[in-house]
Short mmCIF file of C-alpha atoms in Angstrom, two decimals:
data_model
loop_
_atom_site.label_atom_id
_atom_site.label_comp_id
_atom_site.label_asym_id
_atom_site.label_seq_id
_atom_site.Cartn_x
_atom_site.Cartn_y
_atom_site.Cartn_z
CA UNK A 1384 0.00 0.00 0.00
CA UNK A 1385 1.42 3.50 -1.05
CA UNK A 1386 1.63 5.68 1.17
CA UNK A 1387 -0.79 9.14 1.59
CA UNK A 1388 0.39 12.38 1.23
CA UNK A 1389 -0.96 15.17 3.03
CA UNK A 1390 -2.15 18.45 0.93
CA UNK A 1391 0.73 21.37 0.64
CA UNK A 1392 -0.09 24.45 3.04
CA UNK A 1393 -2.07 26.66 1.43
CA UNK A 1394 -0.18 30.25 1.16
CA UNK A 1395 -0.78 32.47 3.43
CA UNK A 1396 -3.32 34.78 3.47
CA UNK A 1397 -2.11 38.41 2.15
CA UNK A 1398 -1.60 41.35 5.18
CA UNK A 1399 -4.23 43.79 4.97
CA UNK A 1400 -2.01 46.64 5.81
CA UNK A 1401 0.23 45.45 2.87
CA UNK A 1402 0.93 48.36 0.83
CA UNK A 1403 -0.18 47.69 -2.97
CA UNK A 1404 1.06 49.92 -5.53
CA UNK A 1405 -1.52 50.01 -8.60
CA UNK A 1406 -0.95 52.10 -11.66
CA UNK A 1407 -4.11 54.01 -12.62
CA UNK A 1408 -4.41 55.80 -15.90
CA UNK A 1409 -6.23 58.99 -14.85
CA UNK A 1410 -5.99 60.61 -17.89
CA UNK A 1411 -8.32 60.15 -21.04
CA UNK A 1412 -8.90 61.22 -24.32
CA UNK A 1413 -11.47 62.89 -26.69
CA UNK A 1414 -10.71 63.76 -30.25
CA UNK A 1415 -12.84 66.17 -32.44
CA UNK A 1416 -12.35 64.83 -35.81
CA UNK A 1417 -14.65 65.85 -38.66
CA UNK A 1418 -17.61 68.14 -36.90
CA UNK A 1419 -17.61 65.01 -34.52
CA UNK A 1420 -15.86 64.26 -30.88
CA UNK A 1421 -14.83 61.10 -30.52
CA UNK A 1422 -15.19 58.73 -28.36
CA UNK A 1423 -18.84 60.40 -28.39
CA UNK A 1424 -19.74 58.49 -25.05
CA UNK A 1425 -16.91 58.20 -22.84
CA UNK A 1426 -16.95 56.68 -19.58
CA UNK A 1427 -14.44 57.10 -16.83
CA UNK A 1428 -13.24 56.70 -12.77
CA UNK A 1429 -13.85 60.27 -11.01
CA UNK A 1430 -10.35 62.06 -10.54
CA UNK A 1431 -9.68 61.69 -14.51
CA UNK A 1432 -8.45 64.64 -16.80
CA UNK A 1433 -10.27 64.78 -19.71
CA UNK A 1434 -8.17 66.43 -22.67
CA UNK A 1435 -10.34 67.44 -25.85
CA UNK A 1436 -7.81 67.58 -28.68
CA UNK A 1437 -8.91 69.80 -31.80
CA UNK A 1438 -7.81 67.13 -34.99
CA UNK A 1439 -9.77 69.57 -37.31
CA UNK A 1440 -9.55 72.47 -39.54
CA UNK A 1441 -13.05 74.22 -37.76
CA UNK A 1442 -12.27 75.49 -34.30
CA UNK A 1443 -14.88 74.15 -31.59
CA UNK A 1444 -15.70 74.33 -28.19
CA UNK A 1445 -16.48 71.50 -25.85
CA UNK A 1446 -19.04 73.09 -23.62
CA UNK A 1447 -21.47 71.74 -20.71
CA UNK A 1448 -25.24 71.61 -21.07
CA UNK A 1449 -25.56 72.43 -17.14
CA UNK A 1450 -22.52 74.99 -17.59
CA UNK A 1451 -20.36 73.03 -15.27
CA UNK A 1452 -17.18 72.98 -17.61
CA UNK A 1453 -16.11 74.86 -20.91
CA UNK A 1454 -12.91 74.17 -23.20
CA UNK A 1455 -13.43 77.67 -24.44
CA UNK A 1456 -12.11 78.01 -28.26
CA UNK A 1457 -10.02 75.18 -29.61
CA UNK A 1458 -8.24 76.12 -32.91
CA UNK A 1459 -6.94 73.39 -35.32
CA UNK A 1460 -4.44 71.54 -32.89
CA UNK A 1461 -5.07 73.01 -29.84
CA UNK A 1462 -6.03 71.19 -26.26
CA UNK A 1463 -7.85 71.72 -23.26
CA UNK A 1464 -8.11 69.45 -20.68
CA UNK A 1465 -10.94 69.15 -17.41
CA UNK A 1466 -10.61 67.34 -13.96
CA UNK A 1467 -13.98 65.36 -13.22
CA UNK A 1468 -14.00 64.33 -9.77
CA UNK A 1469 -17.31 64.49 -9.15
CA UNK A 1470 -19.77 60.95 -10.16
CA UNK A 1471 -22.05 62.09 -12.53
CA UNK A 1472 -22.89 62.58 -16.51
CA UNK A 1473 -21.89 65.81 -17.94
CA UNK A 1474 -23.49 66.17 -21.26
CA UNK A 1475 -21.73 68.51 -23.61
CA UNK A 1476 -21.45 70.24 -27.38
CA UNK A 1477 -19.95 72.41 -29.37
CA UNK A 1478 -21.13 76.36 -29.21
CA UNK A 1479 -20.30 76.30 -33.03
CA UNK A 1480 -21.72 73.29 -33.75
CA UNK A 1481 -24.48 72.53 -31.96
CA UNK A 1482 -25.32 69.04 -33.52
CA UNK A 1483 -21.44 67.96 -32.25
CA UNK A 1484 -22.54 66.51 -28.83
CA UNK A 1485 -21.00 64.27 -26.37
CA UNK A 1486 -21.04 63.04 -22.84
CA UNK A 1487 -18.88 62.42 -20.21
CA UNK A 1488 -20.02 59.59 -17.30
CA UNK A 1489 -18.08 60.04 -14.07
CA UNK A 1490 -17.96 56.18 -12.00
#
């Protein structure tokens, strides 16, 4: 008869006080490319900067419905970036264009 062999110890359980470093990408992206921003729904952790980057010819604006934020005038190339720490959806558009529209959802 072979002999049994117990189980191996499971590993420890990790320490709660442990420090854990996690990289978080705070930092996202909109594009306004052809009378259009893009992503047009974009979704994101509350702390992120949002950066609106002009890709066009047109300048455009990137402007709250409830007035909370406003890129003000973004010429061909230009950025402007907003912090969103608050959870929430922030609906926006262009004051130029008003059929550009977007939205921004704070988790």
């Amino acid at each position: 008869m072979a002999p049994t062999l117990a189980p191996a110890p499971a590993s420890p359980p990790p320490d709660a006080d442990a420090d854990v470093d996690v990289d978080v990408d705070v930092d996202a992206e909109v594009a306004i490319v052809d009378f259009a921003f893009e992503p047009t729904r974009l979704e994101v952790a509350a702390g992120t900067t949002v950066t609106w980057t002009n890709r066009g010819a047109a300048p455009h604006t990137a402007t709250a419905d409830d007035g909370t934020f406003d890129t003000g005038q973004l010429d061909a190339g230009s950025t402007a970036s907003v912090a969103f720490d608050t959870a929430g959806t922030y609906a926006y558009a262009c004051l130029f264009h008003p059929e550009m529209t977007g939205v921004v959802v704070v988790v």
